[in-house]
PDB file of C-alpha atoms in Angstrom:
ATOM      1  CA  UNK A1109     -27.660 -21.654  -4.035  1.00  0.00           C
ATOM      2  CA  UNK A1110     -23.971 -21.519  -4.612  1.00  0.00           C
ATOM      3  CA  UNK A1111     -21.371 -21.804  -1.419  1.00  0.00           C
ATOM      4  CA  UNK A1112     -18.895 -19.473  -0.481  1.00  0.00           C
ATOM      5  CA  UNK A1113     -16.324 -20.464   1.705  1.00  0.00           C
ATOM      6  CA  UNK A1114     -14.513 -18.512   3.717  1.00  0.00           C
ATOM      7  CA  UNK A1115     -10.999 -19.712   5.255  1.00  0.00           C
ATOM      8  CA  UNK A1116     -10.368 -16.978   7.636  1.00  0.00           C
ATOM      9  CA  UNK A1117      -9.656 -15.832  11.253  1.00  0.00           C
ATOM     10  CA  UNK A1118     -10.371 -15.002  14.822  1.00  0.00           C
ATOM     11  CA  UNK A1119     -10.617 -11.755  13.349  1.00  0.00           C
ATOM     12  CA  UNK A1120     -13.169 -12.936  10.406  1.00  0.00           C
ATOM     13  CA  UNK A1121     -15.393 -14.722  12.334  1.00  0.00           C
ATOM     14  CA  UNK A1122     -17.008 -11.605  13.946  1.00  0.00           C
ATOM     15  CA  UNK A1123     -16.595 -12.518  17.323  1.00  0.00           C
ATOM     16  CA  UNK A1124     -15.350  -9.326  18.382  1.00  0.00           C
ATOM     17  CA  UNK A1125     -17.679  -7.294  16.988  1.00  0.00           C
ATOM     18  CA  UNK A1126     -21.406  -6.060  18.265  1.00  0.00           C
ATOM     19  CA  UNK A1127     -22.481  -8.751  15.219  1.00  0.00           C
ATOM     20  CA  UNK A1128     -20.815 -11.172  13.209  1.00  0.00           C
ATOM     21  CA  UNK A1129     -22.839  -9.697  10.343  1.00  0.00           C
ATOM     22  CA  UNK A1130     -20.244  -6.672  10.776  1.00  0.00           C
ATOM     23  CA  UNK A1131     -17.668  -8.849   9.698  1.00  0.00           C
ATOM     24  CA  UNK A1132     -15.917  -8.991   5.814  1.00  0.00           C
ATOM     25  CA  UNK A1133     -17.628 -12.275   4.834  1.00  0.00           C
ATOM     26  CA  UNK A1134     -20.760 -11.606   5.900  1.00  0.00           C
ATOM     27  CA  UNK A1135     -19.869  -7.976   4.256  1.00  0.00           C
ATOM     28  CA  UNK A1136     -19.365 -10.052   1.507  1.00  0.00           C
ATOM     29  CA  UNK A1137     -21.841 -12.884   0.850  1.00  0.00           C
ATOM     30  CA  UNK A1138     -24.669  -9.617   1.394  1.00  0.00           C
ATOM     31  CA  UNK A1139     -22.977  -7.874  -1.015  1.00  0.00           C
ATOM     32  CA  UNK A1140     -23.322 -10.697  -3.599  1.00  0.00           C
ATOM     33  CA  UNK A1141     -27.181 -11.057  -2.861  1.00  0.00           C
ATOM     34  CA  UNK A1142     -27.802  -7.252  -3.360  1.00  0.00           C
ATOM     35  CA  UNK A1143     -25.935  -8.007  -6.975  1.00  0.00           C
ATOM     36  CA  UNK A1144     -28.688 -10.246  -7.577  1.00  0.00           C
ATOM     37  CA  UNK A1145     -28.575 -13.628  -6.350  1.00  0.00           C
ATOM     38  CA  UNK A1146     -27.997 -15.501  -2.384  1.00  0.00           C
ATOM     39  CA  UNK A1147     -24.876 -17.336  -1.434  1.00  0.00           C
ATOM     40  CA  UNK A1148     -24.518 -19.770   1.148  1.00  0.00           C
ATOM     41  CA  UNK A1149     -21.338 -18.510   3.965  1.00  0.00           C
ATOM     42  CA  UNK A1150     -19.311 -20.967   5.364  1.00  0.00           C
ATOM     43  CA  UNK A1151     -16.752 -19.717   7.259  1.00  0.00           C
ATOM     44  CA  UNK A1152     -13.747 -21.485   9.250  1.00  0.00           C
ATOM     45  CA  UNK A1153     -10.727 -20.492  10.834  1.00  0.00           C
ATOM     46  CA  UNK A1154      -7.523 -21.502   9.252  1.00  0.00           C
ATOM     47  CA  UNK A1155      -4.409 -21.561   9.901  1.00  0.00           C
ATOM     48  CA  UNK A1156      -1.801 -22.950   7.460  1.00  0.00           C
ATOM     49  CA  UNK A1157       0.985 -23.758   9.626  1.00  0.00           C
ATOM     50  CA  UNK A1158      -1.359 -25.644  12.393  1.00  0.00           C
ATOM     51  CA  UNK A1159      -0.627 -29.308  12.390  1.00  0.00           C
ATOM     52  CA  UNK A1160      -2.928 -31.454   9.898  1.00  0.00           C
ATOM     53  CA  UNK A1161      -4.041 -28.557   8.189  1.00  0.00           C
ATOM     54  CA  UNK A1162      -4.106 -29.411   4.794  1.00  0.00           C
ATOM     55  CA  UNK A1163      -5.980 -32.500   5.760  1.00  0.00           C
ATOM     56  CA  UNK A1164      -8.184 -29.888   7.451  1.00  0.00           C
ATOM     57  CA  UNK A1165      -8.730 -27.974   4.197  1.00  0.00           C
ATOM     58  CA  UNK A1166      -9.567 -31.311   2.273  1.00  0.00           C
ATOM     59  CA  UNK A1167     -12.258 -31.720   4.962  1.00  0.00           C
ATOM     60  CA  UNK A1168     -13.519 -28.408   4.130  1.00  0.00           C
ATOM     61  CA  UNK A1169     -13.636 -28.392   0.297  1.00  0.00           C
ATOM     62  CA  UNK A1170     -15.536 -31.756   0.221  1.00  0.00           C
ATOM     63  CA  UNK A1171     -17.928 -31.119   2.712  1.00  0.00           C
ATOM     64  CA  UNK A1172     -19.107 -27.446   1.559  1.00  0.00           C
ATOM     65  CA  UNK A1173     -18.214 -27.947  -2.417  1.00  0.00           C
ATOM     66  CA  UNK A1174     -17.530 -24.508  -2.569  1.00  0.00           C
ATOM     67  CA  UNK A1175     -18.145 -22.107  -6.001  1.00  0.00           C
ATOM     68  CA  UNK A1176     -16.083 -19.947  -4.227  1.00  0.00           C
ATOM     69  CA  UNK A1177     -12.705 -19.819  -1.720  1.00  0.00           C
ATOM     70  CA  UNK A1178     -11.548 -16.930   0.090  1.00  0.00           C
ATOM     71  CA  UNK A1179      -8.192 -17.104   2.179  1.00  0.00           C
ATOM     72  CA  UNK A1180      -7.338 -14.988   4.302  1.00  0.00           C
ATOM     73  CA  UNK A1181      -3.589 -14.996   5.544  1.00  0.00           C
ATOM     74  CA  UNK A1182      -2.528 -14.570   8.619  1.00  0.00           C
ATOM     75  CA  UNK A1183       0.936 -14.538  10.228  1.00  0.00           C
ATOM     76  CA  UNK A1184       0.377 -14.517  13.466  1.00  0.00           C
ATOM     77  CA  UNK A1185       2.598 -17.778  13.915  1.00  0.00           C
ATOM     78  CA  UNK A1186       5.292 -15.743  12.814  1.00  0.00           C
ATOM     79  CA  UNK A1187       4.056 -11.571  14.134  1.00  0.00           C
ATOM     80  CA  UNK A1188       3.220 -12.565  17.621  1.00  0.00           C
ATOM     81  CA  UNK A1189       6.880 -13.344  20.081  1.00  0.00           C
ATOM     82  CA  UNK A1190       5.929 -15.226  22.830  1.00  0.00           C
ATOM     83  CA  UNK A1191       8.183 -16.159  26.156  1.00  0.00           C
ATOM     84  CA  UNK A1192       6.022 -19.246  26.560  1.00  0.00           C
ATOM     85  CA  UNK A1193       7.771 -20.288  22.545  1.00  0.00           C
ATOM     86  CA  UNK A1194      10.546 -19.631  23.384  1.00  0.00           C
ATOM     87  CA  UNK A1195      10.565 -22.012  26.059  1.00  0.00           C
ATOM     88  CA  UNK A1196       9.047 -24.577  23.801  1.00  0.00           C
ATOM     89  CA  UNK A1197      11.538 -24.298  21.391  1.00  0.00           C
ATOM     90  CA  UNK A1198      14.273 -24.822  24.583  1.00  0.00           C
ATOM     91  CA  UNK A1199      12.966 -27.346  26.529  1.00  0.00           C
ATOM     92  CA  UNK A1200      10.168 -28.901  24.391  1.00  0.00           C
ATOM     93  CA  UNK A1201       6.173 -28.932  24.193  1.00  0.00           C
ATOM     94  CA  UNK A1202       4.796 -29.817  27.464  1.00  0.00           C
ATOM     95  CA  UNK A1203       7.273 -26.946  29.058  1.00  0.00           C
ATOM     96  CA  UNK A1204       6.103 -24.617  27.123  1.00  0.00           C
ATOM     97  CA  UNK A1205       2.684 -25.634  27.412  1.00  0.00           C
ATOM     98  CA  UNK A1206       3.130 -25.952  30.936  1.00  0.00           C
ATOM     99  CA  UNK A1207       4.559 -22.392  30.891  1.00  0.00           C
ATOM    100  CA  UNK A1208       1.727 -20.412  28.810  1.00  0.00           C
ATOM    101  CA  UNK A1209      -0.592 -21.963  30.839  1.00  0.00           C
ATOM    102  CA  UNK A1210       0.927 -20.507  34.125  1.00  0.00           C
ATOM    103  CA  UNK A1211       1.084 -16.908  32.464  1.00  0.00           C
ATOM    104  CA  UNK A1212      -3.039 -17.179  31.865  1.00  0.00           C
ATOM    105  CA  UNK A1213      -3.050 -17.686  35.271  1.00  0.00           C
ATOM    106  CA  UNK A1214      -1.048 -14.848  36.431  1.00  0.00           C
ATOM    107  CA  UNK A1215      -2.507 -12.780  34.409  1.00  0.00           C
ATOM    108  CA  UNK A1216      -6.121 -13.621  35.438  1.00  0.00           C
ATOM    109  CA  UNK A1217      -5.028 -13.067  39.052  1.00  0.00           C
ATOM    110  CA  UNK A1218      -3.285  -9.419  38.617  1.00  0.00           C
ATOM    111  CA  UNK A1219      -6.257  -8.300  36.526  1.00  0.00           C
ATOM    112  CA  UNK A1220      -8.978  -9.091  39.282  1.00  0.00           C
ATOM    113  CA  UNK A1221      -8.070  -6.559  41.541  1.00  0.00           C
ATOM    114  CA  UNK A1222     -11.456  -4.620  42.878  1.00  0.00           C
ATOM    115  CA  UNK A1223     -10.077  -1.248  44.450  1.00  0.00           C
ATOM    116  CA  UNK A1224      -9.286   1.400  41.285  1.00  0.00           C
ATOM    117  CA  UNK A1225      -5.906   1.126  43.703  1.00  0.00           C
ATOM    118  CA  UNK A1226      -5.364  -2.835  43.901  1.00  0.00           C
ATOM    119  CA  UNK A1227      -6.246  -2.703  40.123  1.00  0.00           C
ATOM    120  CA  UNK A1228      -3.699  -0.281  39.406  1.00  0.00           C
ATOM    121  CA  UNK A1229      -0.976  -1.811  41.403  1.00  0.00           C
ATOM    122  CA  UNK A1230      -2.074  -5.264  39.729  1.00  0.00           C
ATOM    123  CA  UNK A1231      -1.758  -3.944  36.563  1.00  0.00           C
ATOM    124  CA  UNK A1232       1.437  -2.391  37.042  1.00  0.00           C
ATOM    125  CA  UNK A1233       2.583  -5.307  38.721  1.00  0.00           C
ATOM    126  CA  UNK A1234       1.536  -7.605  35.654  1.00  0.00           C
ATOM    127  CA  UNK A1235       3.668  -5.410  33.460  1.00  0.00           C
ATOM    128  CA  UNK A1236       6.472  -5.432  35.317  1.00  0.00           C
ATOM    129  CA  UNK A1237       6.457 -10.010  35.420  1.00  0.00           C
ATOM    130  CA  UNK A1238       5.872  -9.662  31.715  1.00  0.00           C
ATOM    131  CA  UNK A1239       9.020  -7.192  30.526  1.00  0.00           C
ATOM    132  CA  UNK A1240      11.431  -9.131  33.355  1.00  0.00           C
ATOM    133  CA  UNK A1241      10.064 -12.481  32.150  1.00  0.00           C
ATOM    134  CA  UNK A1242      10.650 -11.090  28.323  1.00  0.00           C
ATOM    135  CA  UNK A1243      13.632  -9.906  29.239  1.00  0.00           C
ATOM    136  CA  UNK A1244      15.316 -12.827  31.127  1.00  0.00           C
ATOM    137  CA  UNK A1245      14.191 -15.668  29.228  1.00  0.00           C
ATOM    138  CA  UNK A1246      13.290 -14.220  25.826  1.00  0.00           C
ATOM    139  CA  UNK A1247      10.881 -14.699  22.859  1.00  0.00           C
ATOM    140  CA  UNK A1248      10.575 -16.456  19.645  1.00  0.00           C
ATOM    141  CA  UNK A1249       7.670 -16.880  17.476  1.00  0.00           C
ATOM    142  CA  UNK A1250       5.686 -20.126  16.848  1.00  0.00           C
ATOM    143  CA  UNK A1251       7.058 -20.595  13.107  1.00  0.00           C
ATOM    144  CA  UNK A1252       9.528 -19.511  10.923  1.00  0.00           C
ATOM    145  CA  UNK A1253       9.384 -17.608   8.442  1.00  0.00           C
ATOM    146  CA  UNK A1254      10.312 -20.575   6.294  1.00  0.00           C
ATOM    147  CA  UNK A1255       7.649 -22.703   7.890  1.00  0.00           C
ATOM    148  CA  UNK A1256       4.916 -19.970   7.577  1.00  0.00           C
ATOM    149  CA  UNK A1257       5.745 -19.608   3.568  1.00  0.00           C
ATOM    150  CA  UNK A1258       6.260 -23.457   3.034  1.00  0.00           C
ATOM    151  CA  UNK A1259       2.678 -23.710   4.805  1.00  0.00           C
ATOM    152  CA  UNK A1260       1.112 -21.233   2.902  1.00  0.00           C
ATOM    153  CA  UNK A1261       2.425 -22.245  -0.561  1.00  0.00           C
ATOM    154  CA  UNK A1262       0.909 -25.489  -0.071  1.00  0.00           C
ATOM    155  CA  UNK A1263      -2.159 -24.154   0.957  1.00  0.00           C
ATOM    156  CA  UNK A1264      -2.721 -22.172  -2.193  1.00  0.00           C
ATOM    157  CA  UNK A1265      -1.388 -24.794  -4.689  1.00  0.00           C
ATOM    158  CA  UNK A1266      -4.130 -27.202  -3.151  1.00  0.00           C
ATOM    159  CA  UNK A1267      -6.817 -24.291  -3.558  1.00  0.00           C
ATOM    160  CA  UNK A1268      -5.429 -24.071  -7.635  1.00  0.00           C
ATOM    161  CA  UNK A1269      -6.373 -27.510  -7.954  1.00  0.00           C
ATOM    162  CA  UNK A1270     -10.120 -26.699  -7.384  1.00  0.00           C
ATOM    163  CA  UNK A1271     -11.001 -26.430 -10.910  1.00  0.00           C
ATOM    164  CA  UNK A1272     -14.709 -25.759 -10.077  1.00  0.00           C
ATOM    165  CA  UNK A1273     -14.162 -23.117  -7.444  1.00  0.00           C
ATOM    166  CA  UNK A1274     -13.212 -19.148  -7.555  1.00  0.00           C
ATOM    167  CA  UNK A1275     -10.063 -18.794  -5.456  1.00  0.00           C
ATOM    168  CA  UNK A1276      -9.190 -15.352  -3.912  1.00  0.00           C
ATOM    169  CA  UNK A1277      -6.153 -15.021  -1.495  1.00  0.00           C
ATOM    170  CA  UNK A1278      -5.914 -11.898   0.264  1.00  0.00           C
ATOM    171  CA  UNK A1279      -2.941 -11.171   1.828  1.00  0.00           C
ATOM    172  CA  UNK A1280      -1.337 -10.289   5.385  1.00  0.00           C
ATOM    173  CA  UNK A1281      -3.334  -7.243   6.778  1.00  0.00           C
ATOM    174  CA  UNK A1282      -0.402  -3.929   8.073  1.00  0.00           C
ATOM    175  CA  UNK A1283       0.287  -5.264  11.667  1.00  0.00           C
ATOM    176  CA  UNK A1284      -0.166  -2.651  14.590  1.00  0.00           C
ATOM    177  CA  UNK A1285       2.202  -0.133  15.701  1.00  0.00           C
ATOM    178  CA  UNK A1286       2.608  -2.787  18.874  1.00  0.00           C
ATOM    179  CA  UNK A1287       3.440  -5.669  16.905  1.00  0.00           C
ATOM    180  CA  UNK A1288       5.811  -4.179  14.988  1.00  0.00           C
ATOM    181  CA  UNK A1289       7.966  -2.533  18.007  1.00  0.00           C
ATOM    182  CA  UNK A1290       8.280  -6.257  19.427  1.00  0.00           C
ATOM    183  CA  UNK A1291       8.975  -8.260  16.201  1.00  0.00           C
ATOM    184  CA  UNK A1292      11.871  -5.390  14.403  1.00  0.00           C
ATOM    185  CA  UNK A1293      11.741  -7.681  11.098  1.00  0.00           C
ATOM    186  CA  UNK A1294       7.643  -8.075  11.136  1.00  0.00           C
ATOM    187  CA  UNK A1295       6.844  -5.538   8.426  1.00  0.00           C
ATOM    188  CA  UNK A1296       9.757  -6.330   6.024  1.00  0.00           C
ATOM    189  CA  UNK A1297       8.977 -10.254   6.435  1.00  0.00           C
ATOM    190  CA  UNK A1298       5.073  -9.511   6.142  1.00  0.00           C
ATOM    191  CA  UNK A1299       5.876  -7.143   2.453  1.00  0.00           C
ATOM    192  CA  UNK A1300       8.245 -10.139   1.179  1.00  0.00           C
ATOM    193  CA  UNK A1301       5.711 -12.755   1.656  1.00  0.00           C
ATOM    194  CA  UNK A1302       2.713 -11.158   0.431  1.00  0.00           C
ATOM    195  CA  UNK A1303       5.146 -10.114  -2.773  1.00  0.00           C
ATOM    196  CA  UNK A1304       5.853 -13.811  -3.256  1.00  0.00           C
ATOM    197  CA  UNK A1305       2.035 -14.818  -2.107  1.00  0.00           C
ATOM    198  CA  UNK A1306       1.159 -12.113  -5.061  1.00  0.00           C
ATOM    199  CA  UNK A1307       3.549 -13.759  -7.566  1.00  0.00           C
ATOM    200  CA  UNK A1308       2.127 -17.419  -7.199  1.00  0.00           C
ATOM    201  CA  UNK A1309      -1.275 -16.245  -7.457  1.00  0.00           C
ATOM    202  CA  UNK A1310      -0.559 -14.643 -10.595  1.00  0.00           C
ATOM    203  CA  UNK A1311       1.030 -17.732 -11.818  1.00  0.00           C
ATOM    204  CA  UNK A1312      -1.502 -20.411 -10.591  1.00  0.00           C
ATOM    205  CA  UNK A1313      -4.450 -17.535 -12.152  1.00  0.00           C
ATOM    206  CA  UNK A1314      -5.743 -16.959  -8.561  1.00  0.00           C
ATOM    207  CA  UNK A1315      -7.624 -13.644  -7.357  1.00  0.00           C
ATOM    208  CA  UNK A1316      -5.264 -11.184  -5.129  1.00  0.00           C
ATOM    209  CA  UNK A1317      -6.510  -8.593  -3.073  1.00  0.00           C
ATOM    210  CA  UNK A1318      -3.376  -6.363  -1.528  1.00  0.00           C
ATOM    211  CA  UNK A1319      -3.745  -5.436   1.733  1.00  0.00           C
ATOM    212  CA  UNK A1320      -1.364  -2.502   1.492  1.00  0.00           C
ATOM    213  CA  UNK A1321      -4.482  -0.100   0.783  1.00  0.00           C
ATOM    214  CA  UNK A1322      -5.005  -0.247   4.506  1.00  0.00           C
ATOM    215  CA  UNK A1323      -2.067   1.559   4.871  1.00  0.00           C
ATOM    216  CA  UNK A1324      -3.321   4.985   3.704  1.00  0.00           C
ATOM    217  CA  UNK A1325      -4.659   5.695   6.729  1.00  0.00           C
ATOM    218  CA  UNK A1326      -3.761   5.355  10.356  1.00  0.00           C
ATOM    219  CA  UNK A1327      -3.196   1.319  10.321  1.00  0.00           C
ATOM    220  CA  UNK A1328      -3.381   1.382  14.599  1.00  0.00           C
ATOM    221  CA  UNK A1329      -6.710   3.111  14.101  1.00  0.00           C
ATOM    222  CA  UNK A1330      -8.200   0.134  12.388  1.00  0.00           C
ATOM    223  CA  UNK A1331      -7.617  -2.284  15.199  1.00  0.00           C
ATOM    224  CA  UNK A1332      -9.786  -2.199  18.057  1.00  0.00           C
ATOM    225  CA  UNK A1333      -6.785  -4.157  19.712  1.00  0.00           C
ATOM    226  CA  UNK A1334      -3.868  -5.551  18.619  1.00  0.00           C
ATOM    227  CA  UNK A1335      -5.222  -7.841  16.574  1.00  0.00           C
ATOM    228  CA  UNK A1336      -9.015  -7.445  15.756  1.00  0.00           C
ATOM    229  CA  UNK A1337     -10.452  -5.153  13.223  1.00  0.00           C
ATOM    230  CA  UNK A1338     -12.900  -2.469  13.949  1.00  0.00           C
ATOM    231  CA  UNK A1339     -16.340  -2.630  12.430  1.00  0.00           C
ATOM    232  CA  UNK A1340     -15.452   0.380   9.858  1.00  0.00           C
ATOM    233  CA  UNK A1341     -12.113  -1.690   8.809  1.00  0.00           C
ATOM    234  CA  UNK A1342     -14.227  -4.947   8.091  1.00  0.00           C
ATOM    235  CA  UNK A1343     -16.005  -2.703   5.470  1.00  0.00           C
ATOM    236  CA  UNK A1344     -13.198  -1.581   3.928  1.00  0.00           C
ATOM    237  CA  UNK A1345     -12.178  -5.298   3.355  1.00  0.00           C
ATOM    238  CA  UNK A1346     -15.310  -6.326   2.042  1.00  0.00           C
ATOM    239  CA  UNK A1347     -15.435  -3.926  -0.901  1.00  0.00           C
ATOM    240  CA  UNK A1348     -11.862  -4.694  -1.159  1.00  0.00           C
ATOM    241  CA  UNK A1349     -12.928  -8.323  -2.274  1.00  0.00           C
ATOM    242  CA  UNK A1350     -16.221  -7.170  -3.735  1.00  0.00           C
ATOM    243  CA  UNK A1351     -14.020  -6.076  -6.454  1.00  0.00           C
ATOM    244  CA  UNK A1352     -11.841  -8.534  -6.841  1.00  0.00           C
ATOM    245  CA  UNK A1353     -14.758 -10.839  -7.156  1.00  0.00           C
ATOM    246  CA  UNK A1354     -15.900  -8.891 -10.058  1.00  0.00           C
ATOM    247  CA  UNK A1355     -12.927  -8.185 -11.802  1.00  0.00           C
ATOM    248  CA  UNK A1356     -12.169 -11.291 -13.961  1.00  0.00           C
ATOM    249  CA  UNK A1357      -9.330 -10.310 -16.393  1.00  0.00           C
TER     250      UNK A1357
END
């Protein structure tokens, strides 16, 4: 049975859908079977800029041997502007830890409120802490944009070194109307990279599947939040690398 392994997401993993068979590689590896034969899924989340990750990825590769690689890229280490960062990257680690793990808090407390009143004022009054906390201290994302293309690069130059394995990268997914109104330079960073993520797939002979074909229709409409796709936009993905898969020129 030959092994296709998926390095995706928490979006990918289907664990925000009503089943994780909704989800693109699942969409995928029972789209293979119908075309005549079964294919073992192996999915894992993976993000390049995480420490150890490319020992990570060597972990992965031997142990599932795959005939095929998918990555999916994310850039959520760069898309997402966090206060609890931006502390980190002014007073170090176990600050900002410290502070992220206070904002969980705070924001399990203001969302518990029973009364459609109490929850109302709790909401209101978590919005409030958030845009003064923003505001005050500031954001900053959990890589650069140097870091998140340096990662990535070395991700997919590994992958071109399987010479027994299929690779297909598919690029950043259009971010939400949200994420773009707190991060100005997301969409022009996210259309640079996956122009340079297109040209070094070309030149290492690697599959590419262009994400900007979401963006003929309503892009917020595909998220069922800010940052998880709806069932109907997981199909759209998997016949997106259904093709790709069969196209071999």
């Amino acid at each position: 049975m030959p092994n296709l392994l998926v390095l995706g997401t928490s979006d990918s993993d289907g664990s925000q859908l009503a089943r994780r068979e909704l989800a693109w590689p699942w969409l995928v590896a029972q789209s293979l079977e119908t075309a005549g034969s079964a294919w073992a899924l192996t999915h894992t989340r993976y993000y390049a800029t995480a420490p150890g990750a490319l020992g990570y990825l060597e972990r992965q590769l031997g142990a599932s041997a795959p005939d095929v690689v998918i990555l999916s890229v994310t850039l959520y280490a760069y898309s997402m502007r966090t206060v609890a960062n931006r502390i980190r990257h002014v007073a170090g680690k176990r600050a900002g830890d410290w502070a992220e793990a206070r904002f969980r808090w705070f924001d399990a407390q203001t969302g518990s409120g029973q009364a459609a009143d109490a929850t109302d004022r709790a909401s209101r009054l978590n919005r409030s802490a958030h845009w003064f906390a923003r505001r005050v201290l500031g954001t900053a994302p959990e890589a650069s944009t140097r870091e998140v293309w340096d990662a990535y690069r070395a991700t997919v130059e590994r992958l071109a070194r399987e010479e027994n394995a299929r690779v297909i990268v598919i690029g950043s997914f259009p971010f939400t109307g949200a994420i773009e109104r707190e991060n100005a330079k997301a969409r022009s960073f996210q259309l640079a990279f996956n122009a340079r993520m297109r040209g070094l797939c070309r030149e290492r002979r690697i599959g590419w599947v262009d994400p900007e074909f979401m963006r003929d229709s309503d892009v917020d409409a595909l998220y069922s939040d800010a940052l998880h796709f709806t069932a109907a936009a997981h199909q759209r993905v998997a016949d997106a690398v259904h093709s790709a898969l069969e196209h071999r020129g």
